[in-house]
Backbone as a ProteinNet text record, in pm:
[ID]
protein_1_A
[PRIMARY]
MKKINYLTLILACAALLTVMLFGKIYRAYPPFLVLTVITLAISVVNLFLIHHKKLQMRLCIYSSVVLLAYQVWIVWLLWFSGIKVVRFPISTVFPLICIILNIIAIGMIRRIIAEEEFLKLMAKGSSRGKARSRNR
[TERTIARY]
1455.9	1364.3	1227	1294.8	1189.5	1212.2	1330.7	1401.7	1291.5	1241.7	1255.4	1081	1014.2	845.7	858.4	943	917.3	965.9	1025	1072.1	994.7	930.1	792.4	721.1	638.6	552.9	600.1	708.7	777.3	696.6	776.7	760.4	650.7	534.5	377.2	313.9	414.4	376.8	431.3	505.1	589.3	515.2	476.5	407.9	278	202.7	70	90.3	188.3	236.4	264.1	337.8	379.8	232	132.3	12.3	-78	-86	-168.6	-85.3	40.7	117.6	118.6	132.6	174.5	111.6	-36.7	-141.9	-222.7	-270.8	-358.1	-517.1	-470.4	-629.2	-718.7	-642.5	-681.4	-663.2	-618.2	-635.2	-748.5	-819.1	-921.5	-1086.2	-1050.2	-1160.8	-1131.8	-1219.5	-1224.3	-1220.8	-1328.8	-1331	-1202.4	-1149.6	-1002.8	-872	-852.9	-806.1	-850.9	-972	-1034.5	-1011.8	-991.4	-927.9	-770.7	-713.4	-547.1	-547.6	-548.8	-540.4	-568.7	-681.9	-758.1	-637.5	-657.5	-535.6	-361.7	-328.6	-202.5	-191.5	-330.3	-327.7	-323	-359.8	-342.8	-221.6	-166.9	-29	78.5	34	138.9	96.7	19	-48.8	56.5	15.9	77.2	231	291	427.2	428.4	383.8	422.1	344.6	328.8	248.3	369.8	439.7	575.2	568.7	547.1	477.7	340.6	307.7	139.4	134.7	161.2	204.2	77.3	3.8	-152.8	-235.9	-249.5	-333.2	-203.7	-103.2	-15.5	-68.8	-107.9	-72.9	-282.5	-353.6	-483.2	-527.3	-437.1	-455.9	-411	-283.2	-260.5	-302.8	-373.4	-498.7	-631.7	-669.9	-772	-713.7	-558.8	-559.3	-550.1	-499.9	-495.7	-653.3	-748.7	-897.8	-953	-898.7	-889.4	-845.9	-742	-645.7	-697.4	-720.3	-787.9	-924.2	-1007.5	-1083.8	-1131	-1024	-962.5	-921	-819.2	-762	-863.7	-982.2	-1087.8	-1182.3	-1188.4	-1276.2	-1202	-1087.6	-979.3	-1020.1	-966.8	-983.6	-1123.9	-1229.7	-1342.1	-1387.8	-1288.9	-1320.9	-1300.3	-1156.9	-1088.8	-1145.9	-1171.1	-1200.8	-1352.8	-1423.7	-1547.5	-1686.4	-1632.7	-1798	-1756.9	-1632.9	-1614.1	-1532.5	-1469.7	-1390.7	-1275.8	-1231.2	-1106.8	-1000.6	-951.2	-785.9	-701	-625.9	-524.2	-399	-380.7	-286.6	-288.7	-278.3	-258.3	-184.5	-200.4	-68.4	0	125	199.7	138.4	83.1	34.1	-74.2	-163.7	-281.8	-238.9	-57.9	-53.7	-24.8	13	72.6	-41.2	-152.3	-219.8	-180.6	-189.5	-136.7	-22.1	56.6	175.1	200	77.4	51.1	36.5	-62.3	-77.3	7.8	75.8	169.6	296.3	295.6	391.6	366.1	178.5	151.9	84.7	110.6	64.8	239.3	351.3	474.6	491	445	470.5	365.5	211.5	137.6	233.2	334.1	406.2	475.4	571.2	687.4	619.5	541.1	420.9	434.6	365	281.2	405.5	491.5	661.3	716.7	707.7	736.4	658.3	539.5	442.8	470.3	468.8	545.5	637.8	773.2	870.8	920	785	813.2	718.2	570.6	479.8	583.7	690.4	743.6	854.2	969.9	1013.2	973.3	853.3	785	740.2	722.7	703.9	784.8	946.2	1031	1108.7	1025.6	1083.4	1060.5	891.3	815.9	843.4	885.6	979	1056.6	1159.7	1244.5	1265.4	1179.6	1136.8	1100.2	1007.2	907.6	1020.5	1115.7	1215.4	1303.9	1372.8	1452.1	1377.5	1235.7	1173.4	1194.6	1134.5	1093	1269.7	1337.4	1528.6	1516	1490.2	1566.1	1423.1	1377.2	1258	1343.7	1363.2	1390.8	1527.8
-507.9	-528.9	-354.2	-331.6	-149.7	-93.4	-57.4	-11.1	-32.4	-140	-210.4	-169.8	-185.9	-127.2	-28.5	80	198.6	239.9	183.3	195.1	158.3	20.9	-81.4	103	139.3	252.6	333.1	421.5	510	480.3	377.1	380.2	336.2	331	318	459.6	543.1	697.9	724.8	743.8	786	760.3	588	538	632.6	643.9	699.4	861	926.2	1089	1108.1	971.8	980.5	933.1	909.7	841.3	1020.8	1037.8	1179.6	1256	1306.9	1387.3	1355.6	1289.8	1208.7	1111	1097.3	979.1	1091.5	1044.1	1126	1132.6	970.1	900.8	1011.1	1001.2	1026.7	1148.5	1221.9	1417.6	1453.7	1310.9	1343.3	1309.9	1211.7	1125.7	1176.8	1304.5	1353	1239	1124.6	1004.2	970.2	925	898.3	951	1085	1236.6	1196.8	1212.6	1214	1052.5	971.8	833.4	833.8	860.6	875.6	983.4	1080	1163.3	1067.9	1034.1	1008.4	874.9	817	636.6	752.1	875.4	900.6	972.6	1036.7	1105.7	957.6	890.8	814.2	705.6	658.1	645.5	734.8	853.7	947.8	985.6	947.9	944	814.2	746.6	566	582.1	677.8	672.8	731.3	854.5	883.6	832.8	731.7	615.3	552.1	596.1	515.5	393	447.6	419.5	328.7	313.2	282.2	147.1	91.5	-41.7	-96.1	-175.5	-207.8	-127.4	43.3	117	104.9	120.7	134.4	27	-117	-189.1	-207.8	-180.8	-134.7	-8.5	10.8	147.4	113.9	-4.6	-59.1	-108.8	-199.3	-323.3	-227	-92.6	-16.3	26.1	84.7	98.3	41.1	-115.7	-214.8	-215.9	-245.2	-261.6	-134.1	-9.5	125.5	144.9	72.8	20.8	-92.9	-169.7	-302.4	-251.6	-220.4	-103.9	-45.6	61.6	143.3	91.6	-59	-83.7	-139.3	-245.5	-266.7	-177.2	-101.5	26.9	103.2	95	135.1	-13.1	-117.4	-208.8	-223.5	-223.3	-192.4	-108.9	42.5	159.4	144.5	106.3	91.2	-51.9	-153.1	-305.7	-281	-230	-269.7	-166	-56.9	59.4	94.1	61.7	121.3	212.2	254.8	314.6	270	307.1	248.9	274.8	273	260.5	167.7	263.4	212.1	129.7	157.8	142.9	152.7	112.9	102.9	197.6	296.6	381.4	278.9	309.6	253.1	293.1	387.9	428.3	316	294.1	199.8	97.8	61.9	-76.4	-36.9	104.3	158.9	118.9	154.7	93.5	-57.1	-150.8	-291.7	-287.7	-170.3	-224.5	-196.1	-58.4	-13	-77.3	-227.3	-318.4	-413.1	-456.4	-555.6	-508.6	-345.7	-312.1	-286.4	-240.4	-234.1	-400.8	-498.6	-631.6	-692	-591.8	-638.4	-605.9	-425.8	-374	-424.8	-487.2	-549.3	-692.7	-785.5	-883.3	-817.5	-708.2	-721	-632.3	-551	-466.3	-559.1	-723.2	-821.6	-874	-910.8	-957.3	-868.4	-722.9	-631.4	-641.9	-694.4	-648.4	-802.9	-888.8	-1030.3	-1059.7	-974.7	-947.9	-868	-763.3	-693	-778.6	-876.6	-905	-1022.4	-1055	-1191.4	-1140.6	-1026.2	-954.1	-950.4	-856.4	-854.7	-989.1	-1065.7	-1173.2	-1254.1	-1228.4	-1290.6	-1193.8	-1109.1	-1001.3	-1003	-1013.8	-1074.6	-1205.8	-1297.2	-1446.4	-1419.2	-1364.9	-1375.5	-1299.8	-1172.1	-1124.6	-1207.2	-1331.4	-1380.3	-1478.8	-1580.5	-1640.2	-1574.2	-1480.4	-1381.1	-1367.9	-1369.1	-1295	-1450.3	-1603.6	-1679.3	-1742.4	-1725.1	-1767.1	-1682.7	-1586.5	-1433.3	-1513.9	-1593.1	-1607.7	-1730.9	-1831.6	-1915.5	-1905.9
723.4	680.5	717.6	807.8	748.6	650.6	632.5	476.3	385.1	387.7	250.9	203.4	356.3	414.9	314.1	378.1	344.7	225.6	154.6	20.7	-73.1	-24.6	-130.8	-163.7	24.5	61.8	-65.5	-92.2	-144.7	-291.2	-321.1	-460.8	-452.3	-438.6	-460.9	-494.9	-380.4	-381.4	-508	-584.4	-675.6	-815.6	-762.4	-907.7	-924.1	-803.6	-809.1	-858.4	-811	-856.9	-1020.8	-1065.9	-1203.8	-1294.3	-1219	-1336.4	-1313.1	-1147.4	-1163.5	-1263.2	-1298.8	-1328	-1467.7	-1548.9	-1663.4	-1746.9	-1703.3	-1729.2	-1812.9	-1958.4	-2017.6	-2031.4	-1973.7	-1933.4	-1786.1	-1700.9	-1573.1	-1616.4	-1677.2	-1690.9	-1738.9	-1879.1	-1912.6	-1868	-1764.9	-1707.5	-1566.2	-1532.7	-1402.5	-1309.8	-1290.9	-1183.1	-1170.5	-1221.7	-1215.3	-1157.9	-1194.2	-1108.1	-987.7	-958.8	-821.7	-736	-748.6	-694.8	-727.7	-794.6	-775.9	-674.2	-688.5	-503.9	-419.4	-413.8	-283.8	-246.4	-375.1	-347.2	-299.5	-322.2	-323.6	-184.9	-160.9	-54.6	127	83.3	190.8	134.1	77.3	67	122.5	57.8	178.6	332.4	410	550.3	565.5	477.3	522.4	551.3	496.2	538.8	667.4	706.7	829.9	918.4	934.4	1071.1	1088.5	1100.3	1133.5	1264	1376.8	1503.2	1506.8	1475	1401.9	1353.3	1322.3	1234.3	1210.7	1318.2	1231.9	1170.1	1214	1148.8	986.8	976.9	857.1	740.4	843	784.4	731.5	786.5	760.1	634.7	678.3	508.4	382.2	379.5	254	234.9	281	265.7	164.6	274.2	208	90.2	61.9	-79.5	-155.7	-158.5	-229.8	-280.2	-204.7	-241.6	-311.4	-310.4	-409.7	-535.3	-533.1	-597.9	-725.2	-725.7	-753.9	-810.3	-754.7	-821.8	-900.1	-874.6	-1011.2	-1137.3	-1091.1	-1190.3	-1287.6	-1236.4	-1314.2	-1384.2	-1318.8	-1403.8	-1507.7	-1472.9	-1605.5	-1747.9	-1683.2	-1771.1	-1851.2	-1778.2	-1821.4	-1949.8	-1827.5	-1990.2	-2091.6	-2070.5	-2189.5	-2340.5	-2195.6	-2323.6	-2354.9	-2247.1	-2302.9	-2339.5	-2328.4	-2297.6	-2418.2	-2543.6	-2670.1	-2676.1	-2618.2	-2647.5	-2716.2	-2853	-2929.9	-2901	-2858	-2755.2	-2924	-2990.2	-3052.5	-2956	-2891.4	-2782.6	-2663.2	-2572.2	-2432.4	-2305.6	-2295.5	-2228.7	-2099.4	-2090	-1985.6	-1860.3	-1848.2	-1759.1	-1640.3	-1735.9	-1704.7	-1623.9	-1645.3	-1564.8	-1409	-1350.4	-1253	-1134.2	-1146.5	-977.4	-961.7	-1089.5	-1041.4	-992.2	-1035.2	-966.9	-854.1	-798.3	-635.2	-580.5	-633.3	-575.1	-535.2	-586.4	-574.6	-472.5	-477.2	-366.2	-214	-231.9	-140	-25.2	-157.9	-89	-31.6	-61.9	-29.2	96.4	101	212.4	323.9	304.6	423.5	471.3	395	443.1	539.4	536.8	604.1	676.5	707.6	805.1	889.8	875.8	928.1	1025.2	950.5	983.4	1139.6	1049.4	1202.9	1295.2	1267.9	1431.7	1481.6	1435.3	1462.5	1530.9	1520.4	1560.1	1713.4	1696.4	1805.6	1891.3	1879.4	1978.6	2021.4	1960.6	1976.2	2136	2038.6	2170.5	2301.1	2301.2	2407	2541.2	2426.7	2492.9	2534.2	2501.2	2532.5	2687.1	2631.6	2782.5	2855.6	2854.9	2979	3019.1	2931.2	3007.5	3055.6	3014.8	3059.3	3218.4	3208.5	3344.6	3467	3436.9	3529.8	3587.5	3474.8	3556	3612.6	3646.7	3725.1	3863.1	3839.9	3891.2	4030.8	3997.9	4031.4	4102	4023.8	4040.4	4220.5	4187.4	4318.4	4420.2	4413.1	4517	4580.7	4498.8	4569.4	4670.2
[MASK]
++++++++++++++++++++++++++++++++++++++++++++++++++++++++++++++++++++++++++++++++++++++++++++++++++++++++++++++++++++++++++++++++++++++++

């Protein structure tokens, strides 16, 4: 389960890197490039937080919120601002893909946290039971 978590985070980083390197819209409009770099940095930092699961989950949530705002801004710019786009590039969907991957990672991290807390409670409960039985 932990490997799936890192796989989704790595895929989200790869999608953001692809957007940054090959997206024509993002290079033409500097605020898009800045947001892509910021979310890519958050995703890369998130990969290295192996032992800090709660912080990792919070950064996934923050990254998803930023990417959602980013996606809404892209849609607004392409549809409602008057820019005539003959066809939408596939890279405009990549932030949405990253949001989905982050949500999957959040679910996996939540399960890992619950599993670790359950194992801690079970260890405490079993050590108390042994101590009580010895005293009798």
